[in-house]
Short mmCIF file of C-alpha atoms in Angstrom, two decimals:
data_model
loop_
_atom_site.label_atom_id
_atom_site.label_comp_id
_atom_site.label_asym_id
_atom_site.label_seq_id
_atom_site.Cartn_x
_atom_site.Cartn_y
_atom_site.Cartn_z
CA TRP I 14 -51.68 -10.93 -1.82
CA PRO I 15 -49.51 -7.50 -0.98
CA CYS I 16 -47.78 -6.83 -4.29
CA SER I 17 -47.73 -7.28 -8.26
CA THR I 18 -43.78 -6.77 -8.49
CA PRO I 19 -42.02 -9.60 -7.06
CA ARG I 20 -38.96 -8.85 -4.09
CA GLY I 21 -39.05 -4.65 -4.28
CA ALA I 22 -38.91 -4.47 -0.80
CA ASP I 23 -37.07 -4.73 2.49
CA LEU I 24 -38.71 -6.30 5.62
CA VAL I 25 -37.48 -5.50 9.53
CA LEU I 26 -39.16 -7.13 12.18
CA ALA I 27 -37.93 -5.28 15.04
CA PHE I 28 -37.96 -5.77 18.55
CA ASN I 29 -37.29 -3.50 21.45
CA GLY I 30 -34.45 -6.21 23.42
CA ASN I 31 -32.51 -9.06 22.23
CA ILE I 32 -33.90 -11.56 20.40
CA SER I 33 -30.94 -13.87 20.06
CA THR I 34 -30.91 -14.10 23.98
CA SER I 35 -32.14 -17.80 25.27
CA ASP I 36 -34.88 -16.50 27.06
CA ASN I 37 -36.53 -15.22 23.33
CA ALA I 38 -35.14 -18.80 21.58
CA LEU I 39 -38.69 -19.76 21.01
CA LEU I 40 -40.20 -16.38 19.92
CA ARG I 41 -37.22 -16.12 17.44
CA ALA I 42 -37.70 -19.47 16.09
CA ALA I 43 -41.33 -18.56 15.32
CA VAL I 44 -40.25 -15.31 13.75
CA GLU I 45 -37.89 -16.99 11.27
CA GLN I 46 -40.30 -19.79 10.58
CA LEU I 47 -42.99 -16.57 9.56
CA LEU I 48 -39.95 -15.36 7.42
CA GLN I 49 -40.55 -18.41 5.07
CA ARG I 50 -43.71 -17.89 4.12
CA ASN I 51 -44.36 -17.45 0.36
CA VAL I 52 -45.56 -13.57 0.88
CA VAL I 53 -42.58 -12.67 2.63
CA ARG I 54 -40.03 -14.40 0.21
CA GLU I 55 -41.95 -13.43 -2.99
CA CYS I 56 -42.84 -9.88 -1.71
CA PHE I 57 -39.31 -8.52 -0.06
CA ALA I 58 -36.19 -8.30 -1.66
CA SER I 59 -34.92 -9.10 1.83
CA ALA I 60 -35.97 -9.60 5.30
CA SER I 61 -34.55 -9.79 9.11
CA ILE I 62 -34.63 -9.89 12.68
CA GLU I 63 -33.45 -7.14 14.23
CA SER I 64 -33.20 -6.23 18.04
CA ALA I 65 -32.92 -2.48 19.87
CA TYR I 66 -31.39 -3.91 22.78
CA LEU I 67 -33.19 -1.96 24.79
CA HIS I 68 -33.51 -2.38 28.53
CA GLY I 69 -34.53 -0.72 32.04
CA GLU I 70 -35.77 2.39 31.68
CA ARG I 71 -35.03 2.86 28.23
CA ASP I 72 -37.86 0.22 27.46
CA ILE I 73 -40.50 1.01 29.45
CA TYR I 74 -44.34 1.09 28.00
CA ASP I 75 -46.94 1.08 30.59
CA LYS I 76 -50.31 1.22 28.54
CA ARG I 77 -52.01 2.50 32.00
CA ARG I 78 -49.88 5.72 31.80
CA LEU I 79 -49.51 6.10 35.67
CA ASP I 80 -46.00 7.60 35.19
CA ALA I 81 -44.53 10.12 32.87
CA THR I 82 -42.20 7.60 31.17
CA TRP I 83 -44.94 5.15 30.04
CA THR I 84 -43.87 5.40 26.41
CA LEU I 85 -40.18 5.51 26.76
CA GLY I 86 -39.76 2.23 25.10
CA PRO I 87 -41.75 2.74 21.58
CA ASN I 88 -40.27 5.89 21.73
CA ASN I 89 -36.69 4.36 21.78
CA LEU I 90 -37.29 1.81 19.51
CA PHE I 91 -38.56 4.41 16.77
CA HIS I 92 -35.95 6.20 16.93
CA HIS I 93 -33.06 3.82 16.65
CA PHE I 94 -34.53 2.32 13.55
CA LEU I 95 -35.29 5.85 11.93
CA ARG I 96 -31.46 6.52 12.51
CA ILE I 97 -30.69 2.96 11.39
CA ALA I 98 -32.83 2.92 7.88
CA GLY I 99 -31.27 6.58 7.43
CA ALA I 100 -27.83 5.29 7.83
CA ARG I 101 -28.44 2.83 5.35
CA GLY I 102 -29.54 4.95 2.62
CA TYR I 103 -33.16 4.05 2.33
CA ARG I 104 -35.27 7.40 1.26
CA TYR I 105 -38.26 6.12 3.20
CA MET I 106 -39.14 3.56 6.54
CA MET I 107 -42.51 2.53 6.55
CA GLN I 108 -43.34 1.74 10.48
CA LEU I 109 -46.36 -0.82 11.16
CA GLU I 110 -47.24 -2.03 14.10
CA ALA I 111 -48.44 -5.35 14.96
CA ASP I 112 -52.24 -3.69 15.27
CA VAL I 113 -52.39 -2.98 11.49
CA PHE I 114 -53.90 -5.15 8.86
CA PRO I 115 -54.58 -4.91 5.13
CA LEU I 116 -57.71 -3.68 3.67
CA ARG I 117 -56.92 -4.25 0.10
CA GLU I 118 -54.44 -6.53 -1.97
CA MET I 119 -51.51 -4.80 -3.64
CA TRP I 120 -51.02 -2.49 -0.38
CA LEU I 121 -46.94 -2.91 -0.81
CA ASP I 122 -47.33 -1.82 -4.58
CA HIS I 123 -49.12 1.33 -3.53
CA LEU I 124 -46.75 1.77 -0.63
CA SER I 125 -43.82 1.66 -3.27
CA CYS I 126 -45.63 4.11 -5.56
CA LEU I 127 -45.93 6.65 -2.37
CA ALA I 128 -42.45 6.44 -1.56
CA ARG I 129 -41.43 7.35 -5.38
CA THR I 130 -43.57 9.75 -5.98
CA THR I 131 -43.59 12.38 -2.65
CA ASP I 132 -40.86 14.68 -1.05
CA ALA I 133 -43.16 14.88 2.34
CA TRP I 134 -41.72 14.16 5.52
CA VAL I 135 -44.33 12.15 7.17
CA ILE I 136 -47.05 10.84 5.47
CA GLY I 137 -50.32 8.89 7.55
CA SER I 138 -53.57 9.24 9.07
CA PRO I 139 -55.42 11.41 12.03
CA PHE I 140 -57.09 9.84 14.35
CA LEU I 141 -60.17 8.87 12.40
CA SER I 142 -62.38 7.41 15.68
CA ASN I 143 -65.19 9.17 17.36
CA CYS I 144 -63.15 9.59 20.70
CA ALA I 145 -60.08 8.24 22.57
CA TYR I 146 -60.45 5.81 25.67
CA ASP I 147 -58.71 7.16 28.58
CA THR I 148 -56.78 4.10 30.01
CA ARG I 149 -56.88 6.50 33.70
CA LYS I 150 -60.48 7.64 33.88
CA HIS I 151 -61.70 4.69 32.07
CA MET I 152 -64.15 6.69 29.52
CA CYS I 153 -64.03 7.67 25.87
CA GLY I 154 -63.20 11.52 25.29
CA GLU I 155 -61.76 14.04 22.66
CA LEU I 156 -58.00 14.55 21.97
CA GLY I 157 -56.68 17.47 23.67
CA ASP I 158 -56.66 20.28 20.95
CA ALA I 159 -53.00 20.47 20.76
CA ILE I 160 -52.75 16.64 19.35
CA LYS I 161 -55.99 15.99 18.03
CA PHE I 162 -54.56 16.55 14.22
CA HIS I 163 -51.27 14.54 14.35
CA ILE I 164 -50.40 12.32 12.37
CA ASN I 165 -50.19 8.73 13.97
CA GLY I 166 -47.14 6.77 14.48
CA ASN I 167 -47.95 4.00 11.61
CA ALA I 168 -46.70 6.12 9.01
CA LEU I 169 -44.17 6.87 6.09
CA TYR I 170 -40.54 8.60 7.00
CA ALA I 171 -38.11 10.12 4.92
CA VAL I 172 -35.37 8.88 6.53
CA GLY I 173 -33.52 9.74 3.48
CA GLN I 174 -33.55 13.56 4.13
CA PRO I 175 -31.13 14.69 6.38
CA ALA I 176 -33.48 18.05 7.46
CA PHE I 177 -35.93 15.65 8.50
CA LEU I 178 -33.55 13.33 10.64
CA ALA I 179 -32.47 16.50 12.21
CA PHE I 180 -35.96 17.98 12.62
CA ALA I 181 -36.80 14.49 14.34
CA GLN I 182 -33.76 14.52 16.59
CA ARG I 183 -34.62 17.65 18.03
CA ALA I 184 -38.03 16.86 18.66
CA GLN I 185 -37.24 13.69 20.94
CA SER I 186 -34.62 16.49 22.79
CA ALA I 187 -37.24 19.37 22.90
CA GLU I 188 -38.56 18.57 26.50
CA LEU I 189 -40.95 16.43 24.39
CA GLU I 190 -38.76 13.10 25.23
CA MET I 191 -41.88 11.85 27.58
CA TRP I 192 -44.63 12.38 24.69
CA PRO I 193 -45.21 9.57 22.29
CA PHE I 194 -43.02 10.05 19.37
CA ASP I 195 -45.56 10.77 16.73
CA LEU I 196 -47.13 13.45 19.24
CA ALA I 197 -43.57 15.17 19.78
CA LEU I 198 -43.39 15.48 16.16
CA HIS I 199 -46.64 17.20 16.11
CA LEU I 200 -46.15 19.53 18.97
CA PHE I 201 -42.64 20.59 17.96
CA LEU I 202 -43.87 21.45 14.32
CA GLY I 203 -46.17 23.74 16.48
CA ARG I 204 -43.33 25.33 18.50
CA GLN I 205 -41.83 26.91 15.22
CA THR I 206 -42.32 30.48 13.99
CA GLU I 207 -45.48 31.17 12.10
CA GLU I 208 -43.05 31.80 8.78
CA LEU I 209 -41.11 28.19 9.06
CA SER I 210 -44.54 26.13 10.56
CA ARG I 211 -45.97 27.65 7.30
CA VAL I 212 -43.26 26.21 4.98
CA LEU I 213 -43.19 22.81 7.15
CA MET I 214 -46.40 21.97 7.18
CA ARG I 215 -46.90 20.63 3.61
CA ARG I 216 -43.94 18.22 5.10
CA PHE I 217 -46.68 16.64 7.05
CA THR I 218 -49.25 15.15 4.73
CA TYR I 219 -52.49 13.14 5.20
CA ASP I 220 -53.07 10.19 2.93
CA PRO I 221 -56.08 7.57 3.61
CA PHE I 222 -53.45 4.96 2.14
CA ILE I 223 -53.70 3.97 6.15
CA LEU I 224 -56.46 4.55 8.20
CA ASN I 225 -56.34 5.15 12.02
CA PHE I 226 -58.61 4.25 14.38
CA GLY I 227 -56.56 3.41 17.56
CA ALA I 228 -58.13 1.27 20.33
CA GLU I 229 -62.00 2.32 19.70
CA ALA I 230 -64.55 -0.11 19.15
CA LEU I 231 -66.15 -0.29 15.63
CA SER I 232 -68.80 -2.67 16.30
CA GLY I 233 -71.13 -0.72 14.10
CA ALA I 234 -68.57 -0.65 11.09
CA SER I 235 -67.50 -4.02 8.78
CA LEU I 236 -64.28 -4.35 6.85
CA PHE I 237 -66.83 -4.19 3.77
CA SER I 238 -68.36 -0.94 4.63
CA LEU I 239 -64.87 0.49 5.28
CA ARG I 240 -63.71 -0.72 1.97
CA ALA I 241 -66.69 0.98 0.06
CA GLU I 242 -66.43 4.31 2.79
CA TRP I 243 -62.48 4.32 1.88
CA PRO I 244 -61.94 3.21 -1.78
CA ASN I 245 -58.00 4.58 -1.78
CA ALA I 246 -57.44 2.91 1.91
CA TYR I 247 -55.30 -0.01 2.30
CA LEU I 248 -54.03 0.05 5.80
CA VAL I 249 -56.37 -0.16 8.92
CA HIS I 250 -54.66 0.63 12.35
CA SER I 251 -57.34 -0.53 14.65
CA SER I 252 -56.71 -2.94 17.88
CA TRP I 253 -59.64 -3.43 17.95
CA TRP I 254 -60.28 -5.29 14.45
CA MET I 255 -57.29 -6.79 15.14
CA ARG I 256 -58.41 -8.62 18.54
CA GLN I 257 -61.87 -9.74 16.42
CA LEU I 258 -59.93 -10.88 13.33
CA LYS I 259 -58.06 -12.81 15.80
CA GLN I 260 -60.80 -14.19 17.76
CA LYS I 261 -62.28 -15.31 14.59
CA ALA I 262 -59.45 -17.01 13.15
CA ALA I 263 -58.93 -18.99 16.64
CA SER I 264 -62.51 -20.11 16.88
CA SER I 265 -62.76 -21.17 13.39
CA THR I 266 -62.33 -24.67 12.41
CA SER I 267 -60.69 -24.10 9.46
CA LEU I 268 -60.24 -20.94 6.91
CA GLY I 269 -63.41 -22.11 4.95
CA SER I 270 -65.72 -20.69 7.62
CA LEU I 271 -64.17 -17.61 7.15
CA SER I 272 -65.27 -14.74 4.86
CA PRO I 273 -63.05 -13.93 1.91
CA ILE I 274 -62.23 -10.49 3.42
CA ASP I 275 -61.14 -12.22 6.91
CA THR I 276 -59.60 -14.75 5.53
CA THR I 277 -57.19 -12.59 3.37
CA LEU I 278 -56.67 -10.85 6.34
CA SER I 279 -55.81 -13.30 8.62
CA ASN I 280 -53.40 -14.93 6.25
CA GLN I 281 -51.53 -11.59 5.44
CA SER I 282 -51.74 -9.54 9.11
CA SER I 283 -48.18 -10.82 10.25
CA ALA I 284 -46.49 -9.82 6.68
CA SER I 285 -47.83 -6.68 7.28
CA MET I 286 -46.51 -5.70 10.89
CA SER I 287 -43.50 -4.15 8.81
CA ALA I 288 -43.64 -3.61 5.48
CA SER I 289 -41.44 -1.16 3.03
CA SER I 290 -40.86 0.00 -0.76
CA PRO I 291 -38.02 0.17 -2.94
CA ALA I 292 -35.21 2.50 -1.15
CA LEU I 293 -37.49 2.55 1.80
CA ALA I 294 -37.07 0.71 5.27
CA SER I 295 -39.10 -0.55 7.71
CA ALA I 296 -39.31 -1.06 11.70
CA SER I 297 -42.24 -2.74 13.47
CA ALA I 298 -42.59 -1.57 16.91
#
């Protein structure tokens, strides 16, 4: 269960296009049904479905990475809701994509506490896998030296601090628009003067509340071993693990055939798509 304090956060399920078109009627109905779950009603002060109305070149997302514009869609989605969260008066926005799932109970309480007690601009996880899969070369290798220590996009963002919003806007327009937004923030920080970089570095903070494993297969690990190795971790970003959980849930005749941890994750993964804490908004890519 994600919370002990009821109705302490706002939840936004964010969509790149227009979720209200007739073509998306079935999808919207399914999402509206999702928002009626007890976990949503009890843990979030409000829950909404919102559209970024992206289309055409502004909505490109090509995981094959065959063109420099391959990630413009996710970038525009992120910055759209970053600005909205700031305009609505939230202190922090937590972005959680659909391949993030809870590792422990009370993860929303932990996010709430973190958002209340920090002044950092970005709080999240570095890349923790042994290698990153290259979709063009079809092989696994190290991240480039310039980006290997960046904070993954599934993170807390200080939307209530105008200085951060200005920094993020400059990063998007500083010839880095084609880079994934999390890499652009990291690279733009590295472009500052040494004096300013030293001042700003403390604003970008690693925290084990979320673990980023990207797309690498973690066949040698288990969720139990992750909990033992990372006692302060509450969320995991792993597309590989999410696929395993979905396949196991689909092949099970009942939840009773799943292990306790798998049952918890299967029941809560949808709610974890986009979570927030008091004075904190959230967008889900």
